[in-house]
Amino acid sequence: MNNLPIGIIDSGVGGLTVLKEAIKQLPQESFYYLGDNARCPYGNRDKNEVIKYTVEMADYLMNKGIKLLIVACNTATAAALDILKKKLPIPVIGVIKPGSLAAIEKTKNKNIGVIGTKGTIDSGLYPFMLKAERDDLNISNLSCPEFVTLVENNEYKTDKAKKIVTKVLAPLESKNIDTLILGCTHYPLLKPFIQVALGSHVKLVDSGKETISDVKKVLDQMSLESTSNLNQNQIKLLTTGNLDSFKSIAEEWLNLHDINVEKVILGSIKGEESKENE
Ligand code: I24
Ligand code: DGL
């Protein structure tokens, strides 16, 4: 047993889809969620930049005291998971392996699609993980950079979004996939349009959801579950960006009021700010 909080890091607000699932599946646990809104999105950034930012977030939460770290962002998982696993003395769980294993469980025809940001797709980590588990799979790896913008511009329920989703996913039509991994924090919001575009025979895998099922197993295996009733369900949100806009999205999404939100200034942001003031 261990009553320290679980840390969740993300490039911004998208990882709240993972936090929501965590609150649902792990009601006894407490959470620190850190979103790097000042430097979001990560999807088109250079790999080394993503590594640097992700390590800064992980170090920040390590200093606060956490018992396990979840990397909710697929782009950050693709770039930095191995580095974090080597660096940190606690379990570090990314979203790519759990999503891959769930897809392997679901597929019947061995044709699996993966969609994500440019960083995630170009890393090739999903196909690598999938093929390492099972070598007879056919993987279609497709980046959908427009999707994050649709969600962040609050256009994800519009006709425009439906058209873009259908167009961007068109290359998957001929691939005969029966399973699609949603390899990005934001894509669960576009699920209805993605399902219509691909047809009801395609099973959609929400990698965030699968990750929390994995976290549950790890907590159990390592006897890290929280037992304290005192810190039951405590949630603390941290952002490098604007407090008010972060708070309003989080409260609406999580259906909670008066969440504790704090501003964080990370190493290299501090550096950039002082450069500006010179
Ligand atoms: N959804 C996301 N990002 C945004 C947004 C959104 N604005 C409206 N909605 N903005 O991601 C990103 C930039 N902001 C972030 C906060 O600081 C300032 C800059 C998806 C979040 C999924 C949990 C639509 C919206 C909302 C409330 C809940 C859910 C949602 F307003 F999709
Ligand atoms: N969180 C990112 C991901 O899951 C999407 C947003 C971004 O590009 O930062 O890949």
PDB file of C-alpha atoms and ligand atoms in Angstrom:
ATOM      1  CA  MET A   1       0.000   0.000   0.000  1.00  0.00           C
ATOM      2  CA  ASN A   2       1.125   3.493  -0.822  1.00  0.00           C
ATOM      3  CA  ASN A   3      -0.943   6.625  -0.375  1.00  0.00           C
ATOM      4  CA  LEU A   4       1.093   8.944  -2.580  1.00  0.00           C
ATOM      5  CA  PRO A   5      -0.745  10.309  -5.647  1.00  0.00           C
ATOM      6  CA  ILE A   6      -0.401   8.961  -9.181  1.00  0.00           C
ATOM      7  CA  GLY A   7       1.173  11.471 -11.589  1.00  0.00           C
ATOM      8  CA  ILE A   8      -0.243  12.083 -15.049  1.00  0.00           C
ATOM      9  CA  ILE A   9       1.641  14.205 -17.587  1.00  0.00           C
ATOM     10  CA  ASP A  10       0.354  15.514 -20.904  1.00  0.00           C
ATOM     11  CA  SER A  11       1.114  18.166 -23.502  1.00  0.00           C
ATOM     12  CA  GLY A  12      -2.062  20.057 -22.462  1.00  0.00           C
ATOM     13  CA  VAL A  13      -5.733  19.324 -21.781  1.00  0.00           C
ATOM     14  CA  GLY A  14      -6.132  16.223 -23.998  1.00  0.00           C
ATOM     15  CA  GLY A  15      -4.816  13.926 -21.277  1.00  0.00           C
ATOM     16  CA  LEU A  16      -7.893  14.819 -19.219  1.00  0.00           C
ATOM     17  CA  THR A  17      -9.555  12.027 -21.258  1.00  0.00           C
ATOM     18  CA  VAL A  18      -7.092   9.699 -19.495  1.00  0.00           C
ATOM     19  CA  LEU A  19      -7.611  11.351 -16.082  1.00  0.00           C
ATOM     20  CA  LYS A  20     -11.393  10.952 -16.437  1.00  0.00           C
ATOM     21  CA  GLU A  21     -10.963   7.237 -17.048  1.00  0.00           C
ATOM     22  CA  ALA A  22      -8.539   7.030 -14.108  1.00  0.00           C
ATOM     23  CA  ILE A  23     -11.037   8.655 -11.738  1.00  0.00           C
ATOM     24  CA  LYS A  24     -13.659   6.154 -12.914  1.00  0.00           C
ATOM     25  CA  GLN A  25     -11.515   3.019 -12.701  1.00  0.00           C
ATOM     26  CA  LEU A  26      -9.418   3.974  -9.645  1.00  0.00           C
ATOM     27  CA  PRO A  27     -11.782   5.730  -7.222  1.00  0.00           C
ATOM     28  CA  GLN A  28      -9.468   5.243  -4.215  1.00  0.00           C
ATOM     29  CA  GLU A  29      -6.494   7.003  -5.787  1.00  0.00           C
ATOM     30  CA  SER A  30      -5.309  10.615  -5.760  1.00  0.00           C
ATOM     31  CA  PHE A  31      -3.885  12.333  -8.822  1.00  0.00           C
ATOM     32  CA  TYR A  32      -1.521  15.088  -9.858  1.00  0.00           C
ATOM     33  CA  TYR A  33      -2.206  16.050 -13.479  1.00  0.00           C
ATOM     34  CA  LEU A  34       0.352  18.292 -15.186  1.00  0.00           C
ATOM     35  CA  GLY A  35      -0.476  19.744 -18.617  1.00  0.00           C
ATOM     36  CA  ASP A  36       2.166  21.650 -20.586  1.00  0.00           C
ATOM     37  CA  ASN A  37      -0.351  24.072 -22.119  1.00  0.00           C
ATOM     38  CA  ALA A  38       2.285  26.773 -22.635  1.00  0.00           C
ATOM     39  CA  ARG A  39       4.065  24.542 -25.184  1.00  0.00           C
ATOM     40  CA  CYS A  40       1.107  22.542 -26.542  1.00  0.00           C
ATOM     41  CA  PRO A  41       0.728  20.955 -29.090  1.00  0.00           C
ATOM     42  CA  TYR A  42       3.614  18.473 -29.130  1.00  0.00           C
ATOM     43  CA  GLY A  43       2.364  16.610 -32.227  1.00  0.00           C
ATOM     44  CA  ASN A  44       4.478  18.474 -34.819  1.00  0.00           C
ATOM     45  CA  ARG A  45       7.497  19.166 -32.642  1.00  0.00           C
ATOM     46  CA  ASP A  46      10.980  17.774 -33.023  1.00  0.00           C
ATOM     47  CA  LYS A  47      11.582  14.563 -31.040  1.00  0.00           C
ATOM     48  CA  ASN A  48      14.392  16.034 -28.912  1.00  0.00           C
ATOM     49  CA  GLU A  49      12.226  18.958 -27.944  1.00  0.00           C
ATOM     50  CA  VAL A  50       9.414  16.620 -26.868  1.00  0.00           C
ATOM     51  CA  ILE A  51      11.911  14.567 -24.832  1.00  0.00           C
ATOM     52  CA  LYS A  52      13.185  17.678 -23.067  1.00  0.00           C
ATOM     53  CA  TYR A  53       9.699  18.964 -22.173  1.00  0.00           C
ATOM     54  CA  THR A  54       8.447  15.553 -21.079  1.00  0.00           C
ATOM     55  CA  VAL A  55      11.441  14.942 -18.818  1.00  0.00           C
ATOM     56  CA  GLU A  56      10.922  18.384 -17.262  1.00  0.00           C
ATOM     57  CA  MET A  57       7.319  17.508 -16.436  1.00  0.00           C
ATOM     58  CA  ALA A  58       8.273  14.103 -15.019  1.00  0.00           C
ATOM     59  CA  ASP A  59      11.018  15.644 -12.844  1.00  0.00           C
ATOM     60  CA  TYR A  60       8.589  18.241 -11.533  1.00  0.00           C
ATOM     61  CA  LEU A  61       6.067  15.620 -10.396  1.00  0.00           C
ATOM     62  CA  MET A  62       8.815  13.360  -8.994  1.00  0.00           C
ATOM     63  CA  ASN A  63       9.856  16.248  -6.734  1.00  0.00           C
ATOM     64  CA  LYS A  64       6.257  16.675  -5.574  1.00  0.00           C
ATOM     65  CA  GLY A  65       6.129  12.960  -4.688  1.00  0.00           C
ATOM     66  CA  ILE A  66       4.268  10.405  -6.815  1.00  0.00           C
ATOM     67  CA  LYS A  67       4.203   6.593  -6.693  1.00  0.00           C
ATOM     68  CA  LEU A  68       3.601   5.930 -10.401  1.00  0.00           C
ATOM     69  CA  LEU A  69       3.727   8.054 -13.555  1.00  0.00           C
ATOM     70  CA  ILE A  70       1.318   7.861 -16.477  1.00  0.00           C
ATOM     71  CA  VAL A  71       2.414   9.489 -19.740  1.00  0.00           C
ATOM     72  CA  ALA A  72      -1.047  10.291 -21.143  1.00  0.00           C
ATOM     73  CA  CYS A  73       0.208  11.941 -24.331  1.00  0.00           C
ATOM     74  CA  ASN A  74       0.907   9.547 -27.217  1.00  0.00           C
ATOM     75  CA  THR A  75       3.473  11.903 -28.783  1.00  0.00           C
ATOM     76  CA  ALA A  76       5.376  12.155 -25.478  1.00  0.00           C
ATOM     77  CA  THR A  77       5.146   8.377 -24.976  1.00  0.00           C
ATOM     78  CA  ALA A  78       6.577   7.781 -28.460  1.00  0.00           C
ATOM     79  CA  ALA A  79       9.485  10.176 -27.856  1.00  0.00           C
ATOM     80  CA  ALA A  80      10.359   9.774 -24.193  1.00  0.00           C
ATOM     81  CA  LEU A  81       8.920   6.652 -22.521  1.00  0.00           C
ATOM     82  CA  ASP A  82      12.123   4.599 -22.683  1.00  0.00           C
ATOM     83  CA  ILE A  83      14.164   7.476 -21.287  1.00  0.00           C
ATOM     84  CA  LEU A  84      11.731   8.027 -18.401  1.00  0.00           C
ATOM     85  CA  LYS A  85      11.606   4.310 -17.561  1.00  0.00           C
ATOM     86  CA  LYS A  86      15.415   4.267 -17.244  1.00  0.00           C
ATOM     87  CA  LYS A  87      15.580   7.547 -15.351  1.00  0.00           C
ATOM     88  CA  LEU A  88      12.841   7.201 -12.733  1.00  0.00           C
ATOM     89  CA  PRO A  89      12.752   4.879  -9.730  1.00  0.00           C
ATOM     90  CA  ILE A  90       8.962   4.399  -9.971  1.00  0.00           C
ATOM     91  CA  PRO A  91       6.782   2.539 -12.544  1.00  0.00           C
ATOM     92  CA  VAL A  92       6.241   4.617 -15.699  1.00  0.00           C
ATOM     93  CA  ILE A  93       3.320   3.686 -17.944  1.00  0.00           C
ATOM     94  CA  GLY A  94       2.757   5.054 -21.435  1.00  0.00           C
ATOM     95  CA  VAL A  95      -0.292   4.763 -23.658  1.00  0.00           C
ATOM     96  CA  ILE A  96       1.224   2.928 -26.637  1.00  0.00           C
ATOM     97  CA  LYS A  97       1.754  -0.608 -25.304  1.00  0.00           C
ATOM     98  CA  PRO A  98      -1.650  -0.985 -23.581  1.00  0.00           C
ATOM     99  CA  GLY A  99      -3.447   0.281 -26.730  1.00  0.00           C
ATOM    100  CA  SER A 100      -1.443  -2.120 -28.897  1.00  0.00           C
ATOM    101  CA  LEU A 101      -2.170  -5.153 -26.710  1.00  0.00           C
ATOM    102  CA  ALA A 102      -5.887  -4.332 -26.643  1.00  0.00           C
ATOM    103  CA  ALA A 103      -5.954  -4.093 -30.456  1.00  0.00           C
ATOM    104  CA  ILE A 104      -4.290  -7.505 -30.764  1.00  0.00           C
ATOM    105  CA  GLU A 105      -6.994  -8.963 -28.493  1.00  0.00           C
ATOM    106  CA  LYS A 106      -9.727  -7.454 -30.651  1.00  0.00           C
ATOM    107  CA  THR A 107      -8.590  -8.086 -34.228  1.00  0.00           C
ATOM    108  CA  LYS A 108      -9.879 -11.126 -36.085  1.00  0.00           C
ATOM    109  CA  ASN A 109      -8.469 -10.468 -39.569  1.00  0.00           C
ATOM    110  CA  LYS A 110      -5.020  -9.216 -38.385  1.00  0.00           C
ATOM    111  CA  ASN A 111      -5.416  -5.874 -40.181  1.00  0.00           C
ATOM    112  CA  ILE A 112      -4.994  -3.076 -37.644  1.00  0.00           C
ATOM    113  CA  GLY A 113      -5.037   0.680 -38.275  1.00  0.00           C
ATOM    114  CA  VAL A 114      -3.310   3.275 -36.094  1.00  0.00           C
ATOM    115  CA  ILE A 115      -4.000   7.008 -36.179  1.00  0.00           C
ATOM    116  CA  GLY A 116      -2.122   9.719 -34.282  1.00  0.00           C
ATOM    117  CA  THR A 117      -0.155  12.955 -34.540  1.00  0.00           C
ATOM    118  CA  LYS A 118       2.769  13.303 -36.935  1.00  0.00           C
ATOM    119  CA  GLY A 119       5.244  12.681 -34.080  1.00  0.00           C
ATOM    120  CA  THR A 120       3.521   9.484 -32.955  1.00  0.00           C
ATOM    121  CA  ILE A 121       3.043   8.075 -36.455  1.00  0.00           C
ATOM    122  CA  ASP A 122       6.531   9.010 -37.725  1.00  0.00           C
ATOM    123  CA  SER A 123       8.123   7.349 -34.658  1.00  0.00           C
ATOM    124  CA  GLY A 124       6.763   4.003 -35.909  1.00  0.00           C
ATOM    125  CA  LEU A 125       6.383   2.891 -32.302  1.00  0.00           C
ATOM    126  CA  TYR A 126       2.837   1.522 -32.633  1.00  0.00           C
ATOM    127  CA  PRO A 127       3.739  -0.788 -35.580  1.00  0.00           C
ATOM    128  CA  PHE A 128       6.930  -1.780 -33.731  1.00  0.00           C
ATOM    129  CA  MET A 129       5.054  -2.714 -30.522  1.00  0.00           C
ATOM    130  CA  LEU A 130       2.305  -4.511 -32.426  1.00  0.00           C
ATOM    131  CA  LYS A 131       4.719  -6.557 -34.543  1.00  0.00           C
ATOM    132  CA  ALA A 132       6.910  -7.374 -31.544  1.00  0.00           C
ATOM    133  CA  GLU A 133       3.860  -9.020 -29.976  1.00  0.00           C
ATOM    134  CA  ARG A 134       2.649 -10.745 -33.108  1.00  0.00           C
ATOM    135  CA  ASP A 135       4.548 -10.878 -36.387  1.00  0.00           C
ATOM    136  CA  ASP A 136       1.672 -11.759 -38.748  1.00  0.00           C
ATOM    137  CA  LEU A 137      -0.145  -8.419 -38.484  1.00  0.00           C
ATOM    138  CA  ASN A 138      -0.719  -5.864 -41.261  1.00  0.00           C
ATOM    139  CA  ILE A 139      -0.486  -2.364 -39.821  1.00  0.00           C
ATOM    140  CA  SER A 140      -1.763   0.811 -41.494  1.00  0.00           C
ATOM    141  CA  ASN A 141      -0.094   3.788 -39.808  1.00  0.00           C
ATOM    142  CA  LEU A 142      -1.798   7.124 -40.606  1.00  0.00           C
ATOM    143  CA  SER A 143      -1.169  10.606 -39.198  1.00  0.00           C
ATOM    144  CA  CYS A 144      -4.176  12.919 -38.781  1.00  0.00           C
ATOM    145  CA  PRO A 145      -2.733  16.285 -37.730  1.00  0.00           C
ATOM    146  CA  GLU A 146      -6.009  18.095 -38.493  1.00  0.00           C
ATOM    147  CA  PHE A 147      -7.902  16.221 -35.766  1.00  0.00           C
ATOM    148  CA  VAL A 148      -6.294  17.906 -32.729  1.00  0.00           C
ATOM    149  CA  THR A 149      -7.028  21.334 -34.240  1.00  0.00           C
ATOM    150  CA  LEU A 150     -10.700  20.419 -34.757  1.00  0.00           C
ATOM    151  CA  VAL A 151     -11.062  19.473 -31.087  1.00  0.00           C
ATOM    152  CA  GLU A 152      -9.080  22.421 -29.724  1.00  0.00           C
ATOM    153  CA  ASN A 153     -11.088  24.862 -31.852  1.00  0.00           C
ATOM    154  CA  ASN A 154     -14.235  23.327 -30.346  1.00  0.00           C
ATOM    155  CA  GLU A 155     -15.355  22.207 -33.829  1.00  0.00           C
ATOM    156  CA  TYR A 156     -15.382  18.486 -33.087  1.00  0.00           C
ATOM    157  CA  LYS A 157     -19.185  18.158 -33.255  1.00  0.00           C
ATOM    158  CA  THR A 158     -19.605  20.125 -36.499  1.00  0.00           C
ATOM    159  CA  ASP A 159     -20.307  19.119 -40.070  1.00  0.00           C
ATOM    160  CA  LYS A 160     -16.889  20.477 -41.002  1.00  0.00           C
ATOM    161  CA  ALA A 161     -15.298  17.969 -38.614  1.00  0.00           C
ATOM    162  CA  LYS A 162     -17.363  15.123 -40.080  1.00  0.00           C
ATOM    163  CA  LYS A 163     -16.156  16.013 -43.600  1.00  0.00           C
ATOM    164  CA  ILE A 164     -12.491  16.324 -42.579  1.00  0.00           C
ATOM    165  CA  VAL A 165     -12.561  13.050 -40.613  1.00  0.00           C
ATOM    166  CA  THR A 166     -14.071  11.198 -43.586  1.00  0.00           C
ATOM    167  CA  LYS A 167     -11.520  12.673 -45.988  1.00  0.00           C
ATOM    168  CA  VAL A 168      -8.455  12.092 -43.818  1.00  0.00           C
ATOM    169  CA  LEU A 169      -9.449   8.485 -43.062  1.00  0.00           C
ATOM    170  CA  ALA A 170     -10.164   7.663 -46.733  1.00  0.00           C
ATOM    171  CA  PRO A 171      -6.742   5.945 -47.238  1.00  0.00           C
ATOM    172  CA  LEU A 172      -7.842   3.300 -44.691  1.00  0.00           C
ATOM    173  CA  GLU A 173     -10.878   2.256 -46.763  1.00  0.00           C
ATOM    174  CA  SER A 174      -8.951  -0.174 -48.968  1.00  0.00           C
ATOM    175  CA  LYS A 175      -6.957  -1.692 -46.089  1.00  0.00           C
ATOM    176  CA  ASN A 176      -9.716  -3.959 -44.794  1.00  0.00           C
ATOM    177  CA  ILE A 177      -8.928  -3.113 -41.145  1.00  0.00           C
ATOM    178  CA  ASP A 178     -11.253  -4.494 -38.450  1.00  0.00           C
ATOM    179  CA  THR A 179      -9.590  -2.604 -35.571  1.00  0.00           C
ATOM    180  CA  LEU A 180      -8.401   0.998 -35.265  1.00  0.00           C
ATOM    181  CA  ILE A 181      -6.217   2.355 -32.461  1.00  0.00           C
ATOM    182  CA  LEU A 182      -7.040   5.944 -31.487  1.00  0.00           C
ATOM    183  CA  GLY A 183      -3.413   6.869 -30.802  1.00  0.00           C
ATOM    184  CA  CYS A 184      -3.985  10.421 -29.573  1.00  0.00           C
ATOM    185  CA  THR A 185      -5.559  11.909 -26.438  1.00  0.00           C
ATOM    186  CA  HIS A 186      -8.004  14.026 -28.457  1.00  0.00           C
ATOM    187  CA  TYR A 187      -9.422  11.384 -30.792  1.00  0.00           C
ATOM    188  CA  PRO A 188     -12.019   9.873 -28.410  1.00  0.00           C
ATOM    189  CA  LEU A 189     -13.937  13.146 -28.878  1.00  0.00           C
ATOM    190  CA  LEU A 190     -14.162  12.433 -32.610  1.00  0.00           C
ATOM    191  CA  LYS A 191     -15.215   8.802 -32.077  1.00  0.00           C
ATOM    192  CA  PRO A 192     -18.759   9.174 -33.517  1.00  0.00           C
ATOM    193  CA  PHE A 193     -17.427  10.599 -36.819  1.00  0.00           C
ATOM    194  CA  ILE A 194     -14.535   8.115 -36.975  1.00  0.00           C
ATOM    195  CA  GLN A 195     -16.966   5.223 -36.476  1.00  0.00           C
ATOM    196  CA  VAL A 196     -19.283   6.488 -39.233  1.00  0.00           C
ATOM    197  CA  ALA A 197     -16.356   7.050 -41.616  1.00  0.00           C
ATOM    198  CA  LEU A 198     -14.984   3.520 -41.181  1.00  0.00           C
ATOM    199  CA  GLY A 199     -18.211   1.586 -40.649  1.00  0.00           C
ATOM    200  CA  SER A 200     -19.648  -0.222 -37.648  1.00  0.00           C
ATOM    201  CA  HIS A 201     -17.587  -3.377 -38.301  1.00  0.00           C
ATOM    202  CA  VAL A 202     -14.377  -1.558 -37.260  1.00  0.00           C
ATOM    203  CA  LYS A 203     -13.618  -1.776 -33.525  1.00  0.00           C
ATOM    204  CA  LEU A 204     -12.129   1.410 -32.055  1.00  0.00           C
ATOM    205  CA  VAL A 205      -9.493   1.109 -29.330  1.00  0.00           C
ATOM    206  CA  ASP A 206      -9.166   4.037 -26.923  1.00  0.00           C
ATOM    207  CA  SER A 207      -5.526   3.787 -25.836  1.00  0.00           C
ATOM    208  CA  GLY A 208      -6.101   5.958 -22.735  1.00  0.00           C
ATOM    209  CA  LYS A 209      -8.826   3.678 -21.430  1.00  0.00           C
ATOM    210  CA  GLU A 210      -6.684   0.565 -21.928  1.00  0.00           C
ATOM    211  CA  THR A 211      -3.787   2.277 -20.160  1.00  0.00           C
ATOM    212  CA  ILE A 212      -5.790   2.756 -16.973  1.00  0.00           C
ATOM    213  CA  SER A 213      -6.771  -0.938 -16.952  1.00  0.00           C
ATOM    214  CA  ASP A 214      -3.028  -1.637 -17.121  1.00  0.00           C
ATOM    215  CA  VAL A 215      -2.275   0.820 -14.288  1.00  0.00           C
ATOM    216  CA  LYS A 216      -4.831  -0.999 -12.145  1.00  0.00           C
ATOM    217  CA  LYS A 217      -2.978  -4.286 -12.707  1.00  0.00           C
ATOM    218  CA  VAL A 218       0.427  -2.727 -11.924  1.00  0.00           C
ATOM    219  CA  LEU A 219      -0.869  -1.161  -8.683  1.00  0.00           C
ATOM    220  CA  ASP A 220      -2.209  -4.554  -7.650  1.00  0.00           C
ATOM    221  CA  GLN A 221       0.909  -6.538  -8.623  1.00  0.00           C
ATOM    222  CA  MET A 222       3.258  -4.107  -6.864  1.00  0.00           C
ATOM    223  CA  SER A 223       0.955  -3.583  -3.848  1.00  0.00           C
ATOM    224  CA  LEU A 224       0.871   0.147  -4.518  1.00  0.00           C
ATOM    225  CA  GLU A 225      -2.872   0.708  -4.039  1.00  0.00           C
ATOM    226  CA  SER A 226      -3.984   3.571  -1.849  1.00  0.00           C
ATOM    227  CA  THR A 227      -5.736   2.602   1.377  1.00  0.00           C
ATOM    228  CA  SER A 228      -6.209   5.971   3.023  1.00  0.00           C
ATOM    229  CA  ASN A 229      -9.727   7.341   3.176  1.00  0.00           C
ATOM    230  CA  LEU A 230      -8.257  10.755   3.911  1.00  0.00           C
ATOM    231  CA  ASN A 231      -6.831  11.347   0.462  1.00  0.00           C
ATOM    232  CA  GLN A 232      -9.588   9.498  -1.374  1.00  0.00           C
ATOM    233  CA  ASN A 233     -10.284  11.025  -4.803  1.00  0.00           C
ATOM    234  CA  GLN A 234      -8.075  14.065  -4.351  1.00  0.00           C
ATOM    235  CA  ILE A 235      -7.258  15.693  -7.670  1.00  0.00           C
ATOM    236  CA  LYS A 236      -4.728  18.436  -8.179  1.00  0.00           C
ATOM    237  CA  LEU A 237      -4.309  20.002 -11.608  1.00  0.00           C
ATOM    238  CA  LEU A 238      -1.176  21.816 -12.687  1.00  0.00           C
ATOM    239  CA  THR A 239      -0.621  23.749 -15.905  1.00  0.00           C
ATOM    240  CA  THR A 240       2.210  25.714 -17.485  1.00  0.00           C
ATOM    241  CA  GLY A 241      -0.412  27.799 -19.330  1.00  0.00           C
ATOM    242  CA  ASN A 242      -3.400  29.987 -18.540  1.00  0.00           C
ATOM    243  CA  LEU A 243      -5.111  28.969 -15.289  1.00  0.00           C
ATOM    244  CA  ASP A 244      -8.668  30.106 -16.014  1.00  0.00           C
ATOM    245  CA  SER A 245      -9.064  28.496 -19.429  1.00  0.00           C
ATOM    246  CA  PHE A 246      -7.485  25.260 -18.210  1.00  0.00           C
ATOM    247  CA  LYS A 247      -9.764  25.211 -15.170  1.00  0.00           C
ATOM    248  CA  SER A 248     -12.954  25.784 -17.153  1.00  0.00           C
ATOM    249  CA  ILE A 249     -12.212  22.994 -19.673  1.00  0.00           C
ATOM    250  CA  ALA A 250     -11.215  20.599 -16.853  1.00  0.00           C
ATOM    251  CA  GLU A 251     -14.310  21.343 -14.765  1.00  0.00           C
ATOM    252  CA  GLU A 252     -16.627  20.891 -17.717  1.00  0.00           C
ATOM    253  CA  TRP A 253     -14.949  17.707 -18.903  1.00  0.00           C
ATOM    254  CA  LEU A 254     -14.581  16.065 -15.483  1.00  0.00           C
ATOM    255  CA  ASN A 255     -17.965  17.317 -14.266  1.00  0.00           C
ATOM    256  CA  LEU A 256     -16.374  18.656 -11.110  1.00  0.00           C
ATOM    257  CA  HIS A 257     -16.452  22.075  -9.480  1.00  0.00           C
ATOM    258  CA  ASP A 258     -13.841  24.022  -7.568  1.00  0.00           C
ATOM    259  CA  ILE A 259     -10.930  21.887  -8.709  1.00  0.00           C
ATOM    260  CA  ASN A 260      -7.587  22.944  -7.365  1.00  0.00           C
ATOM    261  CA  VAL A 261      -5.497  24.323 -10.278  1.00  0.00           C
ATOM    262  CA  GLU A 262      -1.998  25.720  -9.937  1.00  0.00           C
ATOM    263  CA  LYS A 263       0.414  27.362 -12.357  1.00  0.00           C
ATOM    264  CA  VAL A 264       3.790  25.719 -12.861  1.00  0.00           C
ATOM    265  CA  ILE A 265       6.878  27.195 -14.501  1.00  0.00           C
ATOM    266  CA  LEU A 266       9.167  24.526 -15.885  1.00  0.00           C
ATOM    267  CA  GLY A 267      12.963  24.749 -16.355  1.00  0.00           C
ATOM    268  CA  SER A 268      13.283  25.716 -19.966  1.00  0.00           C
ATOM    269  CA  ILE A 269      10.154  27.918 -19.973  1.00  0.00           C
ATOM    270  CA  LYS A 270      11.796  29.887 -17.157  1.00  0.00           C
ATOM    271  CA  GLY A 271      14.909  30.142 -19.330  1.00  0.00           C
ATOM    272  CA  GLU A 272      12.926  31.385 -22.311  1.00  0.00           C
ATOM    273  CA  GLU A 273      11.130  33.982 -20.157  1.00  0.00           C
ATOM    274  CA  SER A 274      14.368  35.351 -18.732  1.00  0.00           C
ATOM    275  CA  LYS A 275      15.841  35.551 -22.234  1.00  0.00           C
ATOM    276  CA  GLU A 276      12.829  37.636 -23.288  1.00  0.00           C
ATOM    277  CA  ASN A 277      13.478  40.033 -20.384  1.00  0.00           C
ATOM    278  CA  GLU A 278      17.119  40.615 -21.211  1.00  0.00           C
TER     279      GLU A 278
HETATM  280  N1  I24 B   1     -10.860  20.960 -26.119  1.00  0.00           N
HETATM  281  C1  I24 B   1      -9.536  20.851 -26.077  1.00  0.00           C
HETATM  282  N2  I24 B   1      -8.686  21.883 -26.121  1.00  0.00           N
HETATM  283  C2  I24 B   1      -9.173  23.126 -26.175  1.00  0.00           C
HETATM  284  C3  I24 B   1     -11.345  22.203 -26.183  1.00  0.00           C
HETATM  285  C4  I24 B   1     -10.546  23.334 -26.213  1.00  0.00           C
HETATM  286  N3  I24 B   1     -11.345  24.437 -26.268  1.00  0.00           N
HETATM  287  C5  I24 B   1     -12.627  23.994 -26.272  1.00  0.00           C
HETATM  288  N4  I24 B   1     -12.633  22.630 -26.217  1.00  0.00           N
HETATM  289  N5  I24 B   1      -8.347  24.182 -26.210  1.00  0.00           N
HETATM  290  O1  I24 B   1      -8.975  19.622 -25.967  1.00  0.00           O
HETATM  291  C6  I24 B   1      -6.921  24.005 -26.226  1.00  0.00           C
HETATM  292  C7  I24 B   1      -6.157  25.255 -25.912  1.00  0.00           C
HETATM  293  N6  I24 B   1      -6.485  25.803 -24.585  1.00  0.00           N
HETATM  294  C8  I24 B   1      -6.405  24.811 -23.504  1.00  0.00           C
HETATM  295  C9  I24 B   1      -6.636  25.434 -22.146  1.00  0.00           C
HETATM  296  O2  I24 B   1      -5.760  26.509 -21.932  1.00  0.00           O
HETATM  297  C10 I24 B   1      -5.812  27.502 -22.967  1.00  0.00           C
HETATM  298  C11 I24 B   1      -5.586  26.915 -24.325  1.00  0.00           C
HETATM  299  C12 I24 B   1      -9.797  18.486 -25.682  1.00  0.00           C
HETATM  300  C13 I24 B   1     -10.038  18.337 -24.227  1.00  0.00           C
HETATM  301  C14 I24 B   1     -10.598  17.013 -23.921  1.00  0.00           C
HETATM  302  C15 I24 B   1     -10.740  16.793 -22.456  1.00  0.00           C
HETATM  303  C16 I24 B   1     -13.796  21.761 -26.253  1.00  0.00           C
HETATM  304  C17 I24 B   1     -14.074  21.122 -24.893  1.00  0.00           C
HETATM  305  C18 I24 B   1     -14.426  21.867 -23.777  1.00  0.00           C
HETATM  306  C19 I24 B   1     -14.699  21.252 -22.552  1.00  0.00           C
HETATM  307  C20 I24 B   1     -14.598  19.870 -22.446  1.00  0.00           C
HETATM  308  C21 I24 B   1     -14.239  19.113 -23.548  1.00  0.00           C
HETATM  309  C22 I24 B   1     -13.973  19.753 -24.768  1.00  0.00           C
HETATM  310  F1  I24 B   1     -14.498  23.184 -23.862  1.00  0.00           F
HETATM  311  F2  I24 B   1     -13.636  19.051 -25.817  1.00  0.00           F
HETATM  312  N1  DGL B   2      -1.528  14.799 -26.472  1.00  0.00           N
HETATM  313  C1  DGL B   2      -1.132  14.627 -27.851  1.00  0.00           C
HETATM  314  C2  DGL B   2      -1.112  13.138 -28.213  1.00  0.00           C
HETATM  315  O1  DGL B   2      -1.778  12.321 -27.608  1.00  0.00           O
HETATM  316  C3  DGL B   2      -2.038  15.400 -28.790  1.00  0.00           C
HETATM  317  C4  DGL B   2      -1.909  16.884 -28.668  1.00  0.00           C
HETATM  318  C5  DGL B   2      -0.533  17.403 -29.027  1.00  0.00           C
HETATM  319  O2  DGL B   2      -0.150  17.339 -30.221  1.00  0.00           O
HETATM  320  O3  DGL B   2       0.150  17.853 -28.126  1.00  0.00           O
HETATM  321  O4  DGL B   2      -0.401  12.764 -29.110  1.00  0.00           O
END
